[in-house]
């Protein structure tokens, strides 16, 4: 239950140690690869019901951190969803294609840093338009990112990564009522 969040926290702590010079970049690379491999193995070996709702999990364009997106996929599994995951740095066009080809009911986006807010917002706007408002879009950030203004758009749910589980459970409950 806490494993995906723990993996994300460990990666952030190691990143902080590298930034302060207490660890070398090679330590970050080894830890990142180990955590990614562990999460990928969990994801690839999971058994999911054929009737499970599908969710595309991605790190959108200019988002390169894979650990948080993989953690979201594991949480989705734990909530009874079938995550469809194809890695970081995906364009709105690619995410839309994944949603349509897999008939997904939702999209979960992992946002690690906002290097260029305009590019990010343009991608989110394009994704929202491409999905025609028919698919719920869950944007997950670390709580330090200025994402709350996105809630004004219909069908966009903004949450912290640690609250992703509750958001999925709320969607599942809403779909069954």
XYZ file of C-alpha atoms in Angstrom:
177
model
C 0.000 0.000 0.000
C 2.756 2.480 0.865
C 5.383 1.023 -1.459
C 4.852 3.315 -4.477
C 4.879 6.430 -2.296
C 7.960 5.168 -0.442
C 9.772 4.603 -3.744
C 9.012 8.161 -4.802
C 10.150 9.586 -1.458
C 13.427 7.624 -1.578
C 14.129 8.898 -5.100
C 13.492 12.502 -4.021
C 15.741 12.100 -0.967
C 18.564 10.645 -3.058
C 18.146 13.485 -5.564
C 18.448 15.990 -2.703
C 21.621 14.264 -1.442
C 23.146 14.505 -4.919
C 22.272 18.206 -5.122
C 23.992 18.857 -1.778
C 27.064 16.867 -2.808
C 26.595 14.123 -0.198
C 26.117 11.532 -2.931
C 27.427 11.322 -6.460
C 25.286 11.312 -9.584
C 26.138 7.639 -10.116
C 24.382 6.887 -6.814
C 21.258 8.608 -8.096
C 21.441 6.700 -11.385
C 21.818 3.314 -9.660
C 19.007 4.042 -7.188
C 16.708 5.317 -9.946
C 17.343 2.281 -12.133
C 16.774 -0.083 -9.195
C 13.493 1.546 -8.193
C 12.256 1.718 -11.795
C 13.079 -1.953 -12.358
C 11.311 -2.957 -9.152
C 8.176 -0.958 -10.027
C 8.202 -2.200 -13.650
C 8.368 -5.796 -12.392
C 5.405 -5.181 -10.090
C 3.460 -3.653 -12.948
C 4.299 -6.291 -15.520
C 3.446 -9.266 -13.284
C 0.152 -7.940 -11.917
C -3.054 -9.746 -12.764
C -5.960 -7.453 -13.549
C -9.590 -8.291 -14.188
C -10.635 -8.038 -17.833
C -13.530 -5.836 -16.701
C -11.295 -3.395 -14.784
C -11.565 0.232 -15.858
C -8.538 1.381 -17.852
C -6.389 4.385 -17.101
C -3.551 5.770 -19.189
C -0.685 6.788 -16.917
C 1.959 9.105 -18.320
C 4.485 11.775 -17.630
C 3.545 14.363 -20.264
C 5.804 16.351 -22.569
C 8.900 17.742 -20.857
C 8.339 15.550 -17.785
C 11.174 13.048 -17.577
C 10.802 11.444 -14.131
C 9.537 7.930 -14.556
C 9.419 6.786 -10.925
C 6.423 8.911 -9.973
C 4.465 7.840 -13.053
C 5.247 4.184 -12.351
C 4.149 4.703 -8.743
C 0.823 6.050 -10.032
C 0.423 2.937 -12.190
C 0.987 0.698 -9.149
C -1.554 2.674 -7.103
C -4.043 2.336 -9.969
C -3.507 -1.435 -9.899
C -4.138 -1.499 -6.162
C -7.410 0.374 -6.752
C -8.631 -2.201 -9.265
C -7.794 -0.250 -12.419
C -5.805 -1.502 -15.401
C -2.981 0.992 -15.944
C -1.680 1.540 -19.461
C 1.807 2.987 -19.175
C 4.255 3.932 -21.941
C 6.836 6.103 -20.204
C 7.714 9.743 -19.679
C 7.770 12.767 -21.977
C 4.646 11.886 -23.983
C 2.919 14.518 -26.085
C -0.787 15.267 -25.800
C -1.209 13.643 -29.225
C 0.461 10.407 -28.065
C -1.549 10.305 -24.843
C -4.769 10.851 -26.795
C -3.884 8.002 -29.151
C -3.251 5.704 -26.165
C -6.593 6.634 -24.603
C -8.508 6.019 -27.822
C -6.754 2.804 -28.854
C -7.150 1.295 -25.382
C -10.641 2.707 -24.671
C -9.410 4.140 -21.372
C -11.805 5.780 -18.938
C -9.247 8.137 -17.373
C -5.772 9.632 -17.680
C -3.334 10.064 -14.804
C -0.471 12.501 -15.385
C 2.606 12.703 -13.186
C 4.077 16.208 -12.993
C 7.479 16.474 -11.340
C 8.684 19.969 -12.282
C 7.317 22.842 -14.310
C 10.294 23.925 -16.380
C 8.142 25.784 -18.879
C 4.650 26.537 -17.577
C 3.410 27.756 -20.989
C 4.426 24.530 -22.759
C 2.832 22.464 -19.995
C -0.433 24.406 -20.103
C -0.529 24.226 -23.896
C -0.128 20.433 -23.728
C -2.857 20.097 -21.081
C -5.198 22.318 -23.125
C -4.512 20.274 -26.270
C -5.058 17.005 -24.379
C -8.329 18.273 -22.914
C -9.509 19.337 -26.388
C -8.441 16.030 -27.956
C -10.356 14.064 -25.332
C -13.501 16.177 -25.925
C -14.167 16.363 -22.190
C -15.257 12.717 -22.203
C -12.319 11.363 -20.185
C -11.360 12.333 -16.641
C -7.876 13.824 -16.470
C -6.085 13.481 -13.131
C -3.017 15.676 -12.774
C -0.741 14.653 -9.920
C 1.987 16.906 -8.584
C 4.101 17.034 -5.480
C 2.144 19.788 -3.728
C 4.785 22.445 -4.384
C 3.710 22.965 -7.979
C 1.196 25.699 -8.913
C -1.405 23.419 -10.491
C -4.611 24.377 -8.649
C -5.664 26.841 -11.388
C -6.165 23.864 -13.730
C -9.185 22.729 -11.702
C -11.265 25.377 -13.487
C -11.243 23.228 -16.623
C -14.047 20.687 -16.840
C -12.935 17.107 -16.268
C -9.541 18.001 -14.782
C -8.878 16.810 -11.266
C -5.728 18.118 -9.617
C -4.301 16.261 -6.672
C -1.099 15.472 -4.883
C 0.456 12.146 -5.712
C -0.290 10.885 -2.206
C -4.034 11.533 -2.795
C -4.195 9.762 -6.162
C -5.669 6.607 -4.591
C -8.602 8.517 -3.110
C -9.217 10.288 -6.418
C -9.395 6.941 -8.262
C -11.679 5.489 -5.610
C -13.963 8.524 -5.956
C -14.092 8.026 -9.739
C -14.875 4.336 -9.295
C -17.677 5.139 -6.856
C -19.083 7.821 -9.172
C -19.078 5.373 -12.096
C -20.997 2.716 -10.148
C -23.703 5.127 -8.935
